[in-house]
Short mmCIF file of N, CA and C in Angstrom, two decimals:
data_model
loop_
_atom_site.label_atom_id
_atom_site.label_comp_id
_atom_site.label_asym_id
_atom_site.label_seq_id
_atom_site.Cartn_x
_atom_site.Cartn_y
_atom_site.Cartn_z
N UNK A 1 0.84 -1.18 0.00
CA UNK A 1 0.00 0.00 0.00
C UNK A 1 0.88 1.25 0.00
N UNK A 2 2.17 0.86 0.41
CA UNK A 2 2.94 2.53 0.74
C UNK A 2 3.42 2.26 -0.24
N UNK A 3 3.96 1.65 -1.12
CA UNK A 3 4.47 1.70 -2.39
C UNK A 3 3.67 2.38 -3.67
N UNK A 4 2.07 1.73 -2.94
CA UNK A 4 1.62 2.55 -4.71
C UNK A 4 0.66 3.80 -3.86
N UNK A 5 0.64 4.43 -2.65
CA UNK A 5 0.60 5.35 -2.81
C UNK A 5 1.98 6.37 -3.32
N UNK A 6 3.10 5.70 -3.04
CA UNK A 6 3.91 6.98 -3.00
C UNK A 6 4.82 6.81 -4.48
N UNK A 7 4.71 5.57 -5.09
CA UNK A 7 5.20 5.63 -6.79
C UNK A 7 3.83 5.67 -7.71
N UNK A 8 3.07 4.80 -7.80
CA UNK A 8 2.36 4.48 -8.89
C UNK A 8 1.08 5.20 -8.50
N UNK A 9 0.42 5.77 -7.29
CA UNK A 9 -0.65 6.61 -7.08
C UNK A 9 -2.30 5.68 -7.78
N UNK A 10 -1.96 4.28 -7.72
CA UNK A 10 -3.17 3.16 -8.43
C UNK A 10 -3.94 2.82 -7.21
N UNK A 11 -5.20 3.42 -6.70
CA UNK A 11 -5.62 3.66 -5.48
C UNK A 11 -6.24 2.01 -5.62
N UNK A 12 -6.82 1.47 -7.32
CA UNK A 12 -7.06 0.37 -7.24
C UNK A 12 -6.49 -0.85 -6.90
N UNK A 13 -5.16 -0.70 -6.82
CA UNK A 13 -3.87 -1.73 -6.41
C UNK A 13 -4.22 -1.57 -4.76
N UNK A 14 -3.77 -0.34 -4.44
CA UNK A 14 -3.83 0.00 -2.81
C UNK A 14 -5.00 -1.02 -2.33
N UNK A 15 -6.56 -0.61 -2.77
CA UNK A 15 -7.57 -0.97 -2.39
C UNK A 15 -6.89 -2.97 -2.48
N UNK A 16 -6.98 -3.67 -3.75
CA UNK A 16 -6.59 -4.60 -3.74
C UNK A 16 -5.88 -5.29 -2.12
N UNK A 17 -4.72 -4.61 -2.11
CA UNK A 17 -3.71 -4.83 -0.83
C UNK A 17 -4.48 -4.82 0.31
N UNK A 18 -5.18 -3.56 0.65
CA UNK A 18 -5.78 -3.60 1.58
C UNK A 18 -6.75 -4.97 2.02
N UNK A 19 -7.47 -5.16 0.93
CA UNK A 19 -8.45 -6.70 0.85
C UNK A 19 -7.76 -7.81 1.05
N UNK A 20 -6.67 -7.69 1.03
CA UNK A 20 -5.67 -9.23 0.95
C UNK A 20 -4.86 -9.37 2.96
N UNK A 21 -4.74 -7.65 2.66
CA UNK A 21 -4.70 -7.38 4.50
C UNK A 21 -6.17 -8.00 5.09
N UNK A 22 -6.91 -7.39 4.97
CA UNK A 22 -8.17 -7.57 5.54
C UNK A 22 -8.77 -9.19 5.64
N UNK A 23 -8.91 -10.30 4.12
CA UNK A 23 -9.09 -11.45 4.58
C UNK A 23 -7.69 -12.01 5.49
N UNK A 24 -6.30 -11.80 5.46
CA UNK A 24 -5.72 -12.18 5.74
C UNK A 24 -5.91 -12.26 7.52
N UNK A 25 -6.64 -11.42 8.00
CA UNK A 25 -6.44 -10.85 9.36
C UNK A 25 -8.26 -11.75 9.76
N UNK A 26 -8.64 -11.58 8.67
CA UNK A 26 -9.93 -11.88 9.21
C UNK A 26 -10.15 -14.02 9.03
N UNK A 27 -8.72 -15.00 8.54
CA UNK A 27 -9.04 -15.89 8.93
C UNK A 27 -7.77 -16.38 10.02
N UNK A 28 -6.62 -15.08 10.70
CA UNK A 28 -6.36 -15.43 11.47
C UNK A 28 -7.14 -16.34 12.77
N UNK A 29 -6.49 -17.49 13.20
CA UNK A 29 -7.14 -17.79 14.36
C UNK A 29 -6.49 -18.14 15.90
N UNK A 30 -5.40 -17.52 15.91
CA UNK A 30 -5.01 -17.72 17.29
C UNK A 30 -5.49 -16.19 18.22
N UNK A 31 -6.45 -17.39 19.30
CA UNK A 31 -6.94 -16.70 19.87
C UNK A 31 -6.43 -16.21 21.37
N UNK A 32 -4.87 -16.61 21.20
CA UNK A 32 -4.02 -15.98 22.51
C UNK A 32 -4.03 -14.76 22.67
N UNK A 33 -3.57 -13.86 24.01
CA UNK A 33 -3.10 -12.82 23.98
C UNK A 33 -2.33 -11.89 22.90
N UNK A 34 -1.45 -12.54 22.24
CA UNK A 34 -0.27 -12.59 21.64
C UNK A 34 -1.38 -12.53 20.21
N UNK A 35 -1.69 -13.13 19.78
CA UNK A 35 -2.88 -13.36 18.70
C UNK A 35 -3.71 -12.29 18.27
N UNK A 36 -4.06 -12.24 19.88
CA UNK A 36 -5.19 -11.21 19.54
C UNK A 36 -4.46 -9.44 19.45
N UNK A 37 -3.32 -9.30 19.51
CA UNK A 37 -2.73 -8.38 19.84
C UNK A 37 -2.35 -8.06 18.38
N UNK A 38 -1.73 -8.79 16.96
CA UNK A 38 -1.42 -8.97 16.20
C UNK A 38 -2.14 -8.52 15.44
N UNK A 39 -3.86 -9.00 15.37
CA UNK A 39 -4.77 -8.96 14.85
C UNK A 39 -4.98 -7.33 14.98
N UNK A 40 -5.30 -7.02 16.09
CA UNK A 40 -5.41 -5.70 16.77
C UNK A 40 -4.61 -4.67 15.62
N UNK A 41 -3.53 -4.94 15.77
CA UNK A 41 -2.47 -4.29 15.43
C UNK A 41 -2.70 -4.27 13.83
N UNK A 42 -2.69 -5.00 13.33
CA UNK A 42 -3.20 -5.54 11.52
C UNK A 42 -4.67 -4.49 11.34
N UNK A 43 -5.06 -4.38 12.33
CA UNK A 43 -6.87 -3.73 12.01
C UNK A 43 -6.61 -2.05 12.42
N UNK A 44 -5.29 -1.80 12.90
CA UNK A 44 -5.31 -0.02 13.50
C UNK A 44 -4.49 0.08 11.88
N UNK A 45 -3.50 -0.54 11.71
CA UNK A 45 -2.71 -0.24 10.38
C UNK A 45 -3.38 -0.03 9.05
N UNK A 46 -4.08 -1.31 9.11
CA UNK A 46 -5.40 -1.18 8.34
C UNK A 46 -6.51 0.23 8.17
N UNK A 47 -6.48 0.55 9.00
CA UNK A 47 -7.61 1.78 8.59
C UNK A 47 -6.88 2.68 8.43
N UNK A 48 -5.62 3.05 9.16
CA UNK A 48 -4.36 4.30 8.89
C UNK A 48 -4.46 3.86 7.20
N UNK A 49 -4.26 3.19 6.36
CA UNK A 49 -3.64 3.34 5.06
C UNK A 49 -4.96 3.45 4.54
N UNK A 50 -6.02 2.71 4.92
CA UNK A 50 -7.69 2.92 4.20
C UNK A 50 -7.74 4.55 4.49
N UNK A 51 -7.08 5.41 5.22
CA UNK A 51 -8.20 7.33 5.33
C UNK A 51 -7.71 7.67 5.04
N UNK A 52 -6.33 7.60 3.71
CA UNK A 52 -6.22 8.64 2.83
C UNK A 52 -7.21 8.59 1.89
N UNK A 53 -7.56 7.73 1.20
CA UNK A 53 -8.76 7.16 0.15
C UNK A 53 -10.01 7.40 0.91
N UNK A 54 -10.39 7.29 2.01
CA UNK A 54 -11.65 7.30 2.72
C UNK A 54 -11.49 7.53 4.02
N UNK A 55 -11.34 8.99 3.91
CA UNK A 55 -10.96 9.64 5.16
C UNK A 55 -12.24 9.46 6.22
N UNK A 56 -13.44 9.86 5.62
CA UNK A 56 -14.42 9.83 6.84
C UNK A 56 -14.97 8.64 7.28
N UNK A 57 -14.94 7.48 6.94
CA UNK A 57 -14.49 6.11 7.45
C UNK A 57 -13.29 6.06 8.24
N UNK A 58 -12.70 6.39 7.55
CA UNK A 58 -11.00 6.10 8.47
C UNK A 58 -11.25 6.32 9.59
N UNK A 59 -11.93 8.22 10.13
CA UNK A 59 -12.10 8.85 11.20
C UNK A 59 -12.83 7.94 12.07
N UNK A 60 -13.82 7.57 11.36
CA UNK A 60 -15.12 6.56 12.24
C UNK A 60 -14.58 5.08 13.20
N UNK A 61 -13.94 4.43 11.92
CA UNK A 61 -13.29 3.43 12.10
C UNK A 61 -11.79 3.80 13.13
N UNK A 62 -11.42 4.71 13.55
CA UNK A 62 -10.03 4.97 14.33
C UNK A 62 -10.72 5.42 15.74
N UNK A 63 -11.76 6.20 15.58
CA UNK A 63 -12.69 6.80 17.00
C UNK A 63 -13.28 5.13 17.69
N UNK A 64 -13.71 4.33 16.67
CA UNK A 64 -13.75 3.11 17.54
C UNK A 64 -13.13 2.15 18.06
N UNK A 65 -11.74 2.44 17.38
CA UNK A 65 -10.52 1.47 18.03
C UNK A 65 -10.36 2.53 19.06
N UNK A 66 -10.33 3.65 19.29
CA UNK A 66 -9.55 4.81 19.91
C UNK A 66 -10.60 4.18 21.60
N UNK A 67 -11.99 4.25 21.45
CA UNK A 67 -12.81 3.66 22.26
C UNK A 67 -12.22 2.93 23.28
N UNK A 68 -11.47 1.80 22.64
CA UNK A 68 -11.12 0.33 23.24
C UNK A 68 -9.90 0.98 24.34
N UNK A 69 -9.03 1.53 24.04
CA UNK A 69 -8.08 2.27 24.67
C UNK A 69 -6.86 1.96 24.66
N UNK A 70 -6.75 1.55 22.99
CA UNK A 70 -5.46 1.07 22.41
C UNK A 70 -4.64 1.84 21.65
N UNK A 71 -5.14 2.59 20.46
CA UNK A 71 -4.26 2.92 19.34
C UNK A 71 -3.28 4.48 19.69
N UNK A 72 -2.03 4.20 18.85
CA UNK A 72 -1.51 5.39 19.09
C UNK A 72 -1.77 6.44 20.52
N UNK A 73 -2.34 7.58 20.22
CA UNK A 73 -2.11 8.71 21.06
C UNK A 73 -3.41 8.60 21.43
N UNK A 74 -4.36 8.06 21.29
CA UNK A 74 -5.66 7.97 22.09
C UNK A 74 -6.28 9.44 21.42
N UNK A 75 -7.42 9.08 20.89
CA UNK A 75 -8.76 10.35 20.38
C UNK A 75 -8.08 11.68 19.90
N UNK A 76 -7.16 10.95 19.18
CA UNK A 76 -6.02 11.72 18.06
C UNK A 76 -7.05 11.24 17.19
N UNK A 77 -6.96 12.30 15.59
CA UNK A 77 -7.57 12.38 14.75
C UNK A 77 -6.07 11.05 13.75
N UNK A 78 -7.01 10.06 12.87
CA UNK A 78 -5.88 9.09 12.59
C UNK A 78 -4.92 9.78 11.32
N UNK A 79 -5.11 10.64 11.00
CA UNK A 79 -4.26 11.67 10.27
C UNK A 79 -3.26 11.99 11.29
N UNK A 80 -3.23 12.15 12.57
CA UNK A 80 -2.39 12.54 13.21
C UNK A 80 -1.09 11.63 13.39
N UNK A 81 -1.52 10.34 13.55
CA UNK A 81 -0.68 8.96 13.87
C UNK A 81 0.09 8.69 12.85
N UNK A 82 1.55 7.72 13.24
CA UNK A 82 2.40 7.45 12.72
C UNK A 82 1.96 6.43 11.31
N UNK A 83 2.29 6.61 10.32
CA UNK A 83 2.29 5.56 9.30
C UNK A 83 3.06 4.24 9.09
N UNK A 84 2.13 3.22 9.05
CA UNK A 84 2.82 1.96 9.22
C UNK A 84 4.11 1.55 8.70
N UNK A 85 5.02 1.14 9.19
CA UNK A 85 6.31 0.56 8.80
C UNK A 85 6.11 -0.89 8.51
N UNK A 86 6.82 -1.04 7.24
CA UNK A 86 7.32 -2.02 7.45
C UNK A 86 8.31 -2.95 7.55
N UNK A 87 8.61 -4.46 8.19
CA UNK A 87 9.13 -4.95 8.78
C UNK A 87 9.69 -6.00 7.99
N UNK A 88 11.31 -5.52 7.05
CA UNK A 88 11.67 -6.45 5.81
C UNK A 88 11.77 -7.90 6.41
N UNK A 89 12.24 -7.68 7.49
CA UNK A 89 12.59 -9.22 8.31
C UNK A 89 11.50 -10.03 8.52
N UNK A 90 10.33 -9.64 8.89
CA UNK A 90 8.83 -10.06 8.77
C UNK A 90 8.41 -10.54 7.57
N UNK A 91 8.47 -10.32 6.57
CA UNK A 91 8.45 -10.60 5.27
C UNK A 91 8.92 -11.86 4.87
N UNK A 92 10.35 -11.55 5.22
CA UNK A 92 11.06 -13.34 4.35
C UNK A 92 10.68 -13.96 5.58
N UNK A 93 10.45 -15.21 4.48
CA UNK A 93 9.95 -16.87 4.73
C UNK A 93 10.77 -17.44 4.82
N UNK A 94 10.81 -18.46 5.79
CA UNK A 94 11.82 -19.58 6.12
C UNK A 94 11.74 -20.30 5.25
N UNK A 95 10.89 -20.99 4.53
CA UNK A 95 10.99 -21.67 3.47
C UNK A 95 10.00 -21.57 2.24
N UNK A 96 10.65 -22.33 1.10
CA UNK A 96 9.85 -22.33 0.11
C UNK A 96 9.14 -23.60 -0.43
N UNK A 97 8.21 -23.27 -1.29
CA UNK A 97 8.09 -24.72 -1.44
C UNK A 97 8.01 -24.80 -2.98
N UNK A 98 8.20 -26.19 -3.34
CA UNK A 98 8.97 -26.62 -4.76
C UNK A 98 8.23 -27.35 -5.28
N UNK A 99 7.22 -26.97 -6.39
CA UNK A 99 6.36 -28.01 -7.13
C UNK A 99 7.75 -28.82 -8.02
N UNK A 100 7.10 -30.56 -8.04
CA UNK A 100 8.12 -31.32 -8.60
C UNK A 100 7.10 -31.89 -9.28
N UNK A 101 7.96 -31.47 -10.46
CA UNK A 101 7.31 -32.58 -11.57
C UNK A 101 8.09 -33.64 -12.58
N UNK A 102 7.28 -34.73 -12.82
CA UNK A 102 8.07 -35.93 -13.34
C UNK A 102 7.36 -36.15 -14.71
N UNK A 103 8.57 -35.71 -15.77
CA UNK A 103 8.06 -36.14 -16.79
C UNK A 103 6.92 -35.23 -17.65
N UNK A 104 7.08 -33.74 -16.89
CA UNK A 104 6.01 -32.96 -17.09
C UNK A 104 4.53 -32.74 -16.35
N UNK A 105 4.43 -34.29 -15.69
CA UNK A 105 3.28 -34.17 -14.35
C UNK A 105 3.47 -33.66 -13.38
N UNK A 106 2.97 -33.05 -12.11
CA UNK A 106 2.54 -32.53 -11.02
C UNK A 106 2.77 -33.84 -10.23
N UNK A 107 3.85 -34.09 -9.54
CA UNK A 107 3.66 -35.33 -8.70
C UNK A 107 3.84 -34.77 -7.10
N UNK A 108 4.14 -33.79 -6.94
CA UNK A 108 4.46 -33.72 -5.56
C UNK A 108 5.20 -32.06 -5.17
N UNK A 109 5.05 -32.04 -4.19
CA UNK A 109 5.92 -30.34 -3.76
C UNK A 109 6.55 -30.69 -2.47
N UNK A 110 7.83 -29.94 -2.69
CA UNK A 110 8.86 -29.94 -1.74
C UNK A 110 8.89 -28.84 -0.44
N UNK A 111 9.07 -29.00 0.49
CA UNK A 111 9.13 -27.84 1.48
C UNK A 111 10.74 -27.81 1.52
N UNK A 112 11.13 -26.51 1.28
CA UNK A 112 12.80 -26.23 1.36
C UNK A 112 13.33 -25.19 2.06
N UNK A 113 14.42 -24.77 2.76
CA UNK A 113 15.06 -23.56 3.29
C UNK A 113 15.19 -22.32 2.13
N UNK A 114 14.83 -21.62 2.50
CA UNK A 114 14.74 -20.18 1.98
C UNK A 114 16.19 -19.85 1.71
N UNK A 115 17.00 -20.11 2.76
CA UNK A 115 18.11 -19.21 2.84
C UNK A 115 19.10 -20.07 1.79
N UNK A 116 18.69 -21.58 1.00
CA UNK A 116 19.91 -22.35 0.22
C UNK A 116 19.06 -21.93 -1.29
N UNK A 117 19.93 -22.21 -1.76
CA UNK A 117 19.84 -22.04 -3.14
C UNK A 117 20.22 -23.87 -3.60
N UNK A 118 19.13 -24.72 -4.10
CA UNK A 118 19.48 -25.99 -4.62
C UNK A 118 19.63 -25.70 -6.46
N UNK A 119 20.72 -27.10 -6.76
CA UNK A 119 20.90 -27.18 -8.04
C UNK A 119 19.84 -28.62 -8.22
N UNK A 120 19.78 -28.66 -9.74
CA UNK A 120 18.50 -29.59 -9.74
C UNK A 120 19.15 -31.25 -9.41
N UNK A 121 20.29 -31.45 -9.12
CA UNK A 121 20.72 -32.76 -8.91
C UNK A 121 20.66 -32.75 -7.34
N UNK A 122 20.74 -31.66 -6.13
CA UNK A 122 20.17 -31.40 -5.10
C UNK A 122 18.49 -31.49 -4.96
N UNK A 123 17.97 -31.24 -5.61
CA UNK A 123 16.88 -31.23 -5.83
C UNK A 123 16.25 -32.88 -6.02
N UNK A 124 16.69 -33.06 -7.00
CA UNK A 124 16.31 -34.38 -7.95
C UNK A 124 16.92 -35.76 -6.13
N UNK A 125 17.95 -35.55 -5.18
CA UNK A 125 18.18 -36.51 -4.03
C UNK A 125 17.64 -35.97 -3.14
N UNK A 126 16.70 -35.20 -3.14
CA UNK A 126 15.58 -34.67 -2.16
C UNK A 126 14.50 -35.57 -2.46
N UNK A 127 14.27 -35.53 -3.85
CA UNK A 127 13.28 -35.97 -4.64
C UNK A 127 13.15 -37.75 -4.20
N UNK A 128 14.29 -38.31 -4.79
CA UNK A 128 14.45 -39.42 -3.79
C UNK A 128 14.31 -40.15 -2.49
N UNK A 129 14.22 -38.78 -1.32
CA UNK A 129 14.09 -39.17 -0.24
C UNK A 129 12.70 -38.99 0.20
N UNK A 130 11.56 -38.33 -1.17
CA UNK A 130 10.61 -38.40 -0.80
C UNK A 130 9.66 -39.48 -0.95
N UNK A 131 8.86 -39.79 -0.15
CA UNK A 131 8.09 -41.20 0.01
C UNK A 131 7.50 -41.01 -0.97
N UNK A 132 6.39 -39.93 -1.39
CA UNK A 132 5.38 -39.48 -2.24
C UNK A 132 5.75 -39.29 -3.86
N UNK A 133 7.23 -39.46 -3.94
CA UNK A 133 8.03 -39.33 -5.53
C UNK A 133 8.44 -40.95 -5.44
N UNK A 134 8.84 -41.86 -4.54
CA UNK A 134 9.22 -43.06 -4.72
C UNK A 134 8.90 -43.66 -6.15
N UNK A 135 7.80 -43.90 -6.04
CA UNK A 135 7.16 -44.71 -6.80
C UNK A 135 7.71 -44.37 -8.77
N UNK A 136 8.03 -42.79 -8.48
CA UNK A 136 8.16 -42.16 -10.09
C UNK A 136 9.70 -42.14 -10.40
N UNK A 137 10.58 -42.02 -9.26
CA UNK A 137 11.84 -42.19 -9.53
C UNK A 137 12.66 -43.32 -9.52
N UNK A 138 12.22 -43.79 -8.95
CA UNK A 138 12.85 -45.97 -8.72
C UNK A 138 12.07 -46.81 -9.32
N UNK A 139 12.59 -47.42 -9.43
CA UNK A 139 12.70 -48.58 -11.15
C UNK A 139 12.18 -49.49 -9.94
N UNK A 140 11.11 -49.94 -10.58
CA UNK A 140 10.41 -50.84 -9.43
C UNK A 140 11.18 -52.16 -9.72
N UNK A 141 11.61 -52.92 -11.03
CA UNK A 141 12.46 -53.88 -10.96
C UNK A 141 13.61 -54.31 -10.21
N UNK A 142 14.26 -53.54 -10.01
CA UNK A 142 15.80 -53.03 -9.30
C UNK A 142 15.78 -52.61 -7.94
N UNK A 143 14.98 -51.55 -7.87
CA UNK A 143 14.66 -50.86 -6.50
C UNK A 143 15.75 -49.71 -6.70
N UNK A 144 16.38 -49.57 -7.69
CA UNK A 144 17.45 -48.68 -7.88
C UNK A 144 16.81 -46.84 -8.79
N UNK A 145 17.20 -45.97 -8.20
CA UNK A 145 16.67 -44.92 -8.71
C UNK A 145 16.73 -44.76 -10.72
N UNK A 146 16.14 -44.41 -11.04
CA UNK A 146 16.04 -44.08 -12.36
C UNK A 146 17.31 -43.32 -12.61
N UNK A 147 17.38 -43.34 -14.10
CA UNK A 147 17.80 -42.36 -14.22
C UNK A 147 17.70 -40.87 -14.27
N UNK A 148 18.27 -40.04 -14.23
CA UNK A 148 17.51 -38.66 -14.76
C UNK A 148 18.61 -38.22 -15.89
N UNK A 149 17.65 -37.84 -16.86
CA UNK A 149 18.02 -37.96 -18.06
C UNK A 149 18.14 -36.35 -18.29
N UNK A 150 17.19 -34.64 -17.55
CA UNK A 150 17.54 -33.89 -17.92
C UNK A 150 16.50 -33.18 -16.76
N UNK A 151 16.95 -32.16 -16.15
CA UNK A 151 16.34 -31.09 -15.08
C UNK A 151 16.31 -29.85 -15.53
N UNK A 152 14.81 -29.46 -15.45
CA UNK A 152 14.58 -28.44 -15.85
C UNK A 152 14.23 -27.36 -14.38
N UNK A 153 14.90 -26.54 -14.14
CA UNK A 153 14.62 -25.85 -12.84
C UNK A 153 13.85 -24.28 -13.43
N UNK A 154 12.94 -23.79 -12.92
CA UNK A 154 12.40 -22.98 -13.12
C UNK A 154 11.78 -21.71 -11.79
N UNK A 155 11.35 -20.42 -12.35
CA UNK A 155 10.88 -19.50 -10.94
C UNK A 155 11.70 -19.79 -10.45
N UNK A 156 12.84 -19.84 -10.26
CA UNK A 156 13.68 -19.59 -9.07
C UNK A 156 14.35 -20.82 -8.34
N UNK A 157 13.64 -22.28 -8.72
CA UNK A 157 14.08 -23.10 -7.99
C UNK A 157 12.37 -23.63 -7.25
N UNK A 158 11.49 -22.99 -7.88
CA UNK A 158 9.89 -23.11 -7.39
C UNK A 158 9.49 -24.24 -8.29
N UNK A 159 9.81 -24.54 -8.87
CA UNK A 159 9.49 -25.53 -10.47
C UNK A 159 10.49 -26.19 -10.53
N UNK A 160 10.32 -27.51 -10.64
CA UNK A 160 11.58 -27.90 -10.95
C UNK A 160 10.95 -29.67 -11.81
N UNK A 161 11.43 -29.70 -13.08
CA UNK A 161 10.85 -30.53 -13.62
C UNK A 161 11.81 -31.91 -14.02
N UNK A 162 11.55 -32.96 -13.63
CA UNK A 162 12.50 -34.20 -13.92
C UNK A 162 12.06 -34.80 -15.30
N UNK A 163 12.92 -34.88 -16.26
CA UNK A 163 12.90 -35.61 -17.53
C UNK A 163 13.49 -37.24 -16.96
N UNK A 164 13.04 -38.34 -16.91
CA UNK A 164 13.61 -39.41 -16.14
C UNK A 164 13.39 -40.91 -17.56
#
């Protein structure tokens, strides 16, 4: 949202973001302290970036968090309050995950570390150690892995396709 107000000015993108904030917060379900604090926090940020676009909502919607006796400076107008930061470290994911395909099919997806970078022959003895690829990479005669004949890695290492 702070990006396309302050480069691209596409209030329809913003709005978008905002909706993706909004279900995102609305199928949170931890209902701890800690949880509910998060949520909290997701729903004051939330209306700060909704009242430039719809200020007299914003106002409405900030006077009723303001109520509870949480946000910012308390029965401050939300024009007044700090604009949300965000948190690059919050962002990256510990891991990714790796659609694998055999032969051009969809057989299975990998959960992997974010922080490695695999080559597809790393990939392809992952592939091996998965129960759910067994069956497509080992030569049921032998019990011995197939060959792989050509790896196609794609997106980044998100795709990764076995010619076998």
């Amino acid at each position: 949202v702070t990006c396309t107000y302050s480069k691209t000015h596409a209030f329809n993108t913003a709005i978008a973001a905002l909706i993706q904030l909004t279900n995102s917060l609305t199928s949170h379900s931890d209902a701890s302290k800690i949880g509910c604090a998060v949520v909290r926090y997701g729903v004051e940020c939330t209306v700060r970036m909704l009242s430039p676009m719809a200020p007299g909502i914003g106002e409405e919607l900030w006077e009723l968090l303001c109520q509870g006796g949480q946000p910012g400076s308390r029965n401050n107008s939300v024009f007044s309050e700090q604009w949300p930061a965000v948190d690059e470290e919050g962002l990256r994911s510990q891991s990714v995950t790796c659609v694998v395909q055999i032969n051009g099919k969809m057989r299975s997806k990998l959960t992997l570390p974010a922080d490695h970078e695999f080559n597809a022959h790393e990939l392809y003895g992952r592939a091996l150690n998965e129960p759910s690829l067994a069956k497509w990479v080992t030569d049921k005669e032998t019990g011995q892995s197939k060959p792989l004949k050509r790896a196609i890695v794609a997106k980044g290492g998100k795709l990764v396709n076995f010619i076998i």
